[in-house]
């Protein structure tokens, strides 16, 4: 959209606003009948937060406790964000539940009882429901409301935020839109011709899908597919998996939580959390030796085997150089390849399932019976690495001139990660600068938190912050705490406008790129670099300099009166 169109849009909104009955700050959502879609819009808030996942919920709690008027706008019909949408069979978190939870309230973390080492998606939804009730969050969340545009008003230093029905004003606009929330739905030729059902794992129907007796296709072999394939294979008559790139997965060894382990962690939860924050990914992992290349072959095998038996993502914490030295990486990749060949009976399938690339470059998956599922009679694998899916027909999927007839197609094709949810909103900052334009060559953000040219806007776990390569819950809390302190500082000092300086942003973005270049993580076609979405600029998006260094940088910026920001 060009600048003039934006200008007229802005004008039309302003005119519309004049006709809208003004309600003053301090109004809260309890005055609205949330059940009606046509509300008389409350137009002015201190802060509008977009998204009611873990990030938006905690942001609301913090800002409201400061006495600010806050509204959360959420497209879904309830809280939960990624866990609200990702209801596919087998969905569960691959970060251990005792660590994948809020820590801002000691009472909350003491009272909540997780049942399994890795929480299922329904259990996580029960947890977010509990949090929403406990902190009375829903009264300030407007559900079924999608934000379609946000424009900064330079004269008033505030945001004009447009949903499908309404317009809101806010001094601060905080994007809690999630890193993995915009589904990547490849446009397969003929998909409208297909007479069966098509689902995307990231947008799963609430009523579930009945696979019993059905012939099912799954496209993709990322984390979502790897979790859902064993469960769907139990129900479907025939399951055909279309694999473009083989993926590494390590066993979860999920189990009910041992009450004694829980008691021990809870007895020193704050300390446990503090120790986790000292690790590169913010997870309390058993971190191994400094170099796989220094260890003997026998030592390495013992170490990898012990970690394989222990299960989970800490497998890759065996040695500190695994993600930096390709020879070290090969030792652990070969270990997993050997395991895959041992598990999968059919040698041809096994070879197709053995990944050829760097382990940990794409996100490591954590599985339950994934590779063993290929030994089932009703499961088959189709290699589409050289011959992609050509088109869908009325009754199936065509690859290499062969039609695979199916009743249901499951697209486990992932997300337009980190930038997709933000770019879906027409965001226009100071002096008509659009986010689309700013990010033409890839995302740029100061600390992954704020954008030069977009005053009074914050992004929770945005590109350029550890976010997706760290434990998301503490990452969210760290950002929310930082933003809360920043807004508090602005209020206390009587300031009305804060904006990242272009130079500070450029320096940070260059640092993010430089650090990424040191790691093997940036060397493959992963969603971390945007490779899964055709036409997306290739930039390594998360910050991999480690959680402690990142948190220290954020602390220093705040302590230095928000160094790198223009404040007025
Ligand atoms: O998505 P993905 P995901 N034709 O992008 C394939 C988090 N998560 O939803 O690798 C054919 O990883 C694509 O192939 P390729 C976690 O961070 C967490 O599984 O691009 N195939 C790939 O195999 C994870 O990393 C949890 O060649 C196509 C697959 O689809 C992230 O979400 C659970 C294609 C997509 O894999 C994303 O995981 C689930 C096409 N046109 C997810 N386009 C837990 O906490 C894509 N593919 C457990």
PDB file of N, CA, C and O in Angstrom, residues 203-239:
ATOM      1  N   UNK A 203      -3.594 -25.361  12.622  1.00  0.00           N
ATOM      2  CA  UNK A 203      -4.926 -24.752  12.607  1.00  0.00           C
ATOM      3  C   UNK A 203      -5.964 -25.865  12.702  1.00  0.00           C
ATOM      4  O   UNK A 203      -6.819 -25.998  11.855  1.00  0.00           O
ATOM      5  N   UNK A 204      -5.827 -26.662  13.735  1.00  0.00           N
ATOM      6  CA  UNK A 204      -6.543 -27.930  13.815  1.00  0.00           C
ATOM      7  C   UNK A 204      -7.967 -27.717  14.330  1.00  0.00           C
ATOM      8  O   UNK A 204      -8.180 -26.921  15.246  1.00  0.00           O
ATOM      9  N   UNK A 205      -8.972 -28.420  13.753  1.00  0.00           N
ATOM     10  CA  UNK A 205     -10.354 -28.195  14.210  1.00  0.00           C
ATOM     11  C   UNK A 205     -10.555 -28.591  15.679  1.00  0.00           C
ATOM     12  O   UNK A 205     -10.006 -29.600  16.128  1.00  0.00           O
ATOM     13  N   UNK A 206     -11.344 -27.793  16.385  1.00  0.00           N
ATOM     14  CA  UNK A 206     -11.574 -28.044  17.821  1.00  0.00           C
ATOM     15  C   UNK A 206     -12.264 -29.383  18.062  1.00  0.00           C
ATOM     16  O   UNK A 206     -12.056 -30.010  19.091  1.00  0.00           O
ATOM     17  N   UNK A 207     -13.086 -29.791  17.107  1.00  0.00           N
ATOM     18  CA  UNK A 207     -13.846 -31.033  17.324  1.00  0.00           C
ATOM     19  C   UNK A 207     -13.021 -32.272  16.990  1.00  0.00           C
ATOM     20  O   UNK A 207     -13.476 -33.396  17.161  1.00  0.00           O
ATOM     21  N   UNK A 208     -11.778 -32.078  16.555  1.00  0.00           N
ATOM     22  CA  UNK A 208     -10.913 -33.217  16.237  1.00  0.00           C
ATOM     23  C   UNK A 208     -11.234 -33.791  14.866  1.00  0.00           C
ATOM     24  O   UNK A 208     -12.163 -33.351  14.184  1.00  0.00           O
ATOM     25  N   UNK A 209     -10.426 -34.759  14.451  1.00  0.00           N
ATOM     26  CA  UNK A 209     -10.608 -35.389  13.136  1.00  0.00           C
ATOM     27  C   UNK A 209     -10.656 -36.903  13.358  1.00  0.00           C
ATOM     28  O   UNK A 209      -9.818 -37.454  14.070  1.00  0.00           O
ATOM     29  N   UNK A 210     -11.624 -37.535  12.748  1.00  0.00           N
ATOM     30  CA  UNK A 210     -11.759 -38.984  12.893  1.00  0.00           C
ATOM     31  C   UNK A 210     -11.020 -39.668  11.739  1.00  0.00           C
ATOM     32  O   UNK A 210     -11.435 -39.597  10.586  1.00  0.00           O
ATOM     33  N   UNK A 211      -9.908 -40.334  12.065  1.00  0.00           N
ATOM     34  CA  UNK A 211      -9.096 -40.987  11.023  1.00  0.00           C
ATOM     35  C   UNK A 211      -9.460 -42.457  10.843  1.00  0.00           C
ATOM     36  O   UNK A 211      -8.896 -43.132   9.986  1.00  0.00           O
ATOM     37  N   UNK A 212     -10.361 -42.934  11.685  1.00  0.00           N
ATOM     38  CA  UNK A 212     -10.651 -44.377  11.692  1.00  0.00           C
ATOM     39  C   UNK A 212     -11.086 -44.864  10.312  1.00  0.00           C
ATOM     40  O   UNK A 212     -11.997 -44.303   9.701  1.00  0.00           O
ATOM     41  N   UNK A 213     -10.389 -45.877   9.830  1.00  0.00           N
ATOM     42  CA  UNK A 213     -10.751 -46.486   8.541  1.00  0.00           C
ATOM     43  C   UNK A 213     -10.402 -45.635   7.338  1.00  0.00           C
ATOM     44  O   UNK A 213     -10.746 -45.973   6.204  1.00  0.00           O
ATOM     45  N   UNK A 214      -9.703 -44.506   7.539  1.00  0.00           N
ATOM     46  CA  UNK A 214      -9.427 -43.574   6.426  1.00  0.00           C
ATOM     47  C   UNK A 214      -8.010 -43.774   5.861  1.00  0.00           C
ATOM     48  O   UNK A 214      -7.097 -44.221   6.556  1.00  0.00           O
ATOM     49  N   UNK A 215      -7.882 -43.372   4.602  1.00  0.00           N
ATOM     50  CA  UNK A 215      -6.545 -43.318   3.980  1.00  0.00           C
ATOM     51  C   UNK A 215      -6.065 -41.876   4.122  1.00  0.00           C
ATOM     52  O   UNK A 215      -6.756 -40.938   3.695  1.00  0.00           O
ATOM     53  N   UNK A 216      -4.906 -41.743   4.756  1.00  0.00           N
ATOM     54  CA  UNK A 216      -4.460 -40.397   5.139  1.00  0.00           C
ATOM     55  C   UNK A 216      -3.088 -40.100   4.533  1.00  0.00           C
ATOM     56  O   UNK A 216      -2.209 -40.973   4.511  1.00  0.00           O
ATOM     57  N   UNK A 217      -2.923 -38.855   4.062  1.00  0.00           N
ATOM     58  CA  UNK A 217      -1.598 -38.388   3.614  1.00  0.00           C
ATOM     59  C   UNK A 217      -1.101 -37.343   4.604  1.00  0.00           C
ATOM     60  O   UNK A 217      -1.889 -36.508   5.058  1.00  0.00           O
ATOM     61  N   UNK A 218       0.189 -37.403   4.933  1.00  0.00           N
ATOM     62  CA  UNK A 218       0.795 -36.305   5.710  1.00  0.00           C
ATOM     63  C   UNK A 218       1.907 -35.716   4.874  1.00  0.00           C
ATOM     64  O   UNK A 218       2.770 -36.438   4.368  1.00  0.00           O
ATOM     65  N   UNK A 219       1.887 -34.385   4.748  1.00  0.00           N
ATOM     66  CA  UNK A 219       2.958 -33.703   4.009  1.00  0.00           C
ATOM     67  C   UNK A 219       3.848 -33.026   5.039  1.00  0.00           C
ATOM     68  O   UNK A 219       3.382 -32.193   5.825  1.00  0.00           O
ATOM     69  N   UNK A 220       5.131 -33.400   5.042  1.00  0.00           N
ATOM     70  CA  UNK A 220       6.076 -32.795   5.977  1.00  0.00           C
ATOM     71  C   UNK A 220       6.540 -33.781   7.025  1.00  0.00           C
ATOM     72  O   UNK A 220       5.811 -34.728   7.375  1.00  0.00           O
ATOM     73  N   UNK A 221       7.762 -33.552   7.494  1.00  0.00           N
ATOM     74  CA  UNK A 221       8.326 -34.403   8.548  1.00  0.00           C
ATOM     75  C   UNK A 221       9.078 -33.540   9.567  1.00  0.00           C
ATOM     76  O   UNK A 221      10.188 -33.860   9.987  1.00  0.00           O
ATOM     77  N   UNK A 222       8.458 -32.417   9.964  1.00  0.00           N
ATOM     78  CA  UNK A 222       9.005 -31.587  11.047  1.00  0.00           C
ATOM     79  C   UNK A 222       8.431 -32.058  12.376  1.00  0.00           C
ATOM     80  O   UNK A 222       7.817 -33.134  12.464  1.00  0.00           O
ATOM     81  N   UNK A 223       8.595 -31.236  13.422  1.00  0.00           N
ATOM     82  CA  UNK A 223       8.146 -31.631  14.773  1.00  0.00           C
ATOM     83  C   UNK A 223       6.675 -32.002  14.815  1.00  0.00           C
ATOM     84  O   UNK A 223       6.292 -32.982  15.472  1.00  0.00           O
ATOM     85  N   UNK A 224       5.831 -31.216  14.118  1.00  0.00           N
ATOM     86  CA  UNK A 224       4.384 -31.472  14.184  1.00  0.00           C
ATOM     87  C   UNK A 224       4.066 -32.833  13.576  1.00  0.00           C
ATOM     88  O   UNK A 224       3.281 -33.608  14.133  1.00  0.00           O
ATOM     89  N   UNK A 225       4.673 -33.123  12.420  1.00  0.00           N
ATOM     90  CA  UNK A 225       4.431 -34.415  11.774  1.00  0.00           C
ATOM     91  C   UNK A 225       4.978 -35.550  12.635  1.00  0.00           C
ATOM     92  O   UNK A 225       4.323 -36.583  12.812  1.00  0.00           O
ATOM     93  N   UNK A 226       6.167 -35.336  13.167  1.00  0.00           N
ATOM     94  CA  UNK A 226       6.825 -36.404  13.930  1.00  0.00           C
ATOM     95  C   UNK A 226       6.026 -36.759  15.187  1.00  0.00           C
ATOM     96  O   UNK A 226       5.991 -37.908  15.617  1.00  0.00           O
ATOM     97  N   UNK A 227       5.326 -35.773  15.729  1.00  0.00           N
ATOM     98  CA  UNK A 227       4.450 -36.072  16.872  1.00  0.00           C
ATOM     99  C   UNK A 227       3.144 -36.711  16.439  1.00  0.00           C
ATOM    100  O   UNK A 227       2.610 -37.570  17.141  1.00  0.00           O
ATOM    101  N   UNK A 228       2.615 -36.282  15.301  1.00  0.00           N
ATOM    102  CA  UNK A 228       1.272 -36.765  14.951  1.00  0.00           C
ATOM    103  C   UNK A 228       1.286 -38.096  14.192  1.00  0.00           C
ATOM    104  O   UNK A 228       0.329 -38.865  14.279  1.00  0.00           O
ATOM    105  N   UNK A 229       2.368 -38.386  13.459  1.00  0.00           N
ATOM    106  CA  UNK A 229       2.409 -39.611  12.635  1.00  0.00           C
ATOM    107  C   UNK A 229       2.145 -40.879  13.462  1.00  0.00           C
ATOM    108  O   UNK A 229       1.262 -41.680  13.098  1.00  0.00           O
ATOM    109  N   UNK A 230       2.813 -41.094  14.594  1.00  0.00           N
ATOM    110  CA  UNK A 230       2.554 -42.337  15.336  1.00  0.00           C
ATOM    111  C   UNK A 230       1.107 -42.437  15.830  1.00  0.00           C
ATOM    112  O   UNK A 230       0.539 -43.531  15.873  1.00  0.00           O
ATOM    113  N   UNK A 231       0.505 -41.296  16.164  1.00  0.00           N
ATOM    114  CA  UNK A 231      -0.867 -41.319  16.694  1.00  0.00           C
ATOM    115  C   UNK A 231      -1.864 -41.561  15.559  1.00  0.00           C
ATOM    116  O   UNK A 231      -2.775 -42.377  15.680  1.00  0.00           O
ATOM    117  N   UNK A 232      -1.655 -40.884  14.422  1.00  0.00           N
ATOM    118  CA  UNK A 232      -2.569 -41.074  13.288  1.00  0.00           C
ATOM    119  C   UNK A 232      -2.445 -42.507  12.745  1.00  0.00           C
ATOM    120  O   UNK A 232      -3.446 -43.137  12.383  1.00  0.00           O
ATOM    121  N   UNK A 233      -1.221 -43.026  12.755  1.00  0.00           N
ATOM    122  CA  UNK A 233      -1.003 -44.391  12.246  1.00  0.00           C
ATOM    123  C   UNK A 233      -1.786 -45.424  13.060  1.00  0.00           C
ATOM    124  O   UNK A 233      -2.170 -46.477  12.540  1.00  0.00           O
ATOM    125  N   UNK A 234      -2.036 -45.128  14.324  1.00  0.00           N
ATOM    126  CA  UNK A 234      -2.827 -46.043  15.175  1.00  0.00           C
ATOM    127  C   UNK A 234      -4.285 -46.103  14.717  1.00  0.00           C
ATOM    128  O   UNK A 234      -4.959 -47.091  14.935  1.00  0.00           O
ATOM    129  N   UNK A 235      -4.757 -44.996  14.121  1.00  0.00           N
ATOM    130  CA  UNK A 235      -6.182 -44.909  13.791  1.00  0.00           C
ATOM    131  C   UNK A 235      -6.477 -45.146  12.307  1.00  0.00           C
ATOM    132  O   UNK A 235      -7.495 -45.729  11.956  1.00  0.00           O
ATOM    133  N   UNK A 236      -5.597 -44.670  11.457  1.00  0.00           N
ATOM    134  CA  UNK A 236      -5.902 -44.669  10.017  1.00  0.00           C
ATOM    135  C   UNK A 236      -5.793 -46.078   9.423  1.00  0.00           C
ATOM    136  O   UNK A 236      -5.049 -46.919   9.923  1.00  0.00           O
ATOM    137  N   UNK A 237      -6.528 -46.265   8.333  1.00  0.00           N
ATOM    138  CA  UNK A 237      -6.386 -47.541   7.613  1.00  0.00           C
ATOM    139  C   UNK A 237      -5.041 -47.557   6.899  1.00  0.00           C
ATOM    140  O   UNK A 237      -4.319 -48.548   6.910  1.00  0.00           O
ATOM    141  N   UNK A 238      -4.709 -46.436   6.276  1.00  0.00           N
ATOM    142  CA  UNK A 238      -3.445 -46.327   5.546  1.00  0.00           C
ATOM    143  C   UNK A 238      -2.882 -44.925   5.752  1.00  0.00           C
ATOM    144  O   UNK A 238      -3.637 -43.950   5.667  1.00  0.00           O
ATOM    145  N   UNK A 239      -1.622 -44.851   6.065  1.00  0.00           N
ATOM    146  CA  UNK A 239      -0.991 -43.533   6.249  1.00  0.00           C
ATOM    147  C   UNK A 239       0.207 -43.427   5.303  1.00  0.00           C
ATOM    148  O   UNK A 239       1.116 -44.265   5.338  1.00  0.00           O
TER     149      UNK A 239
END
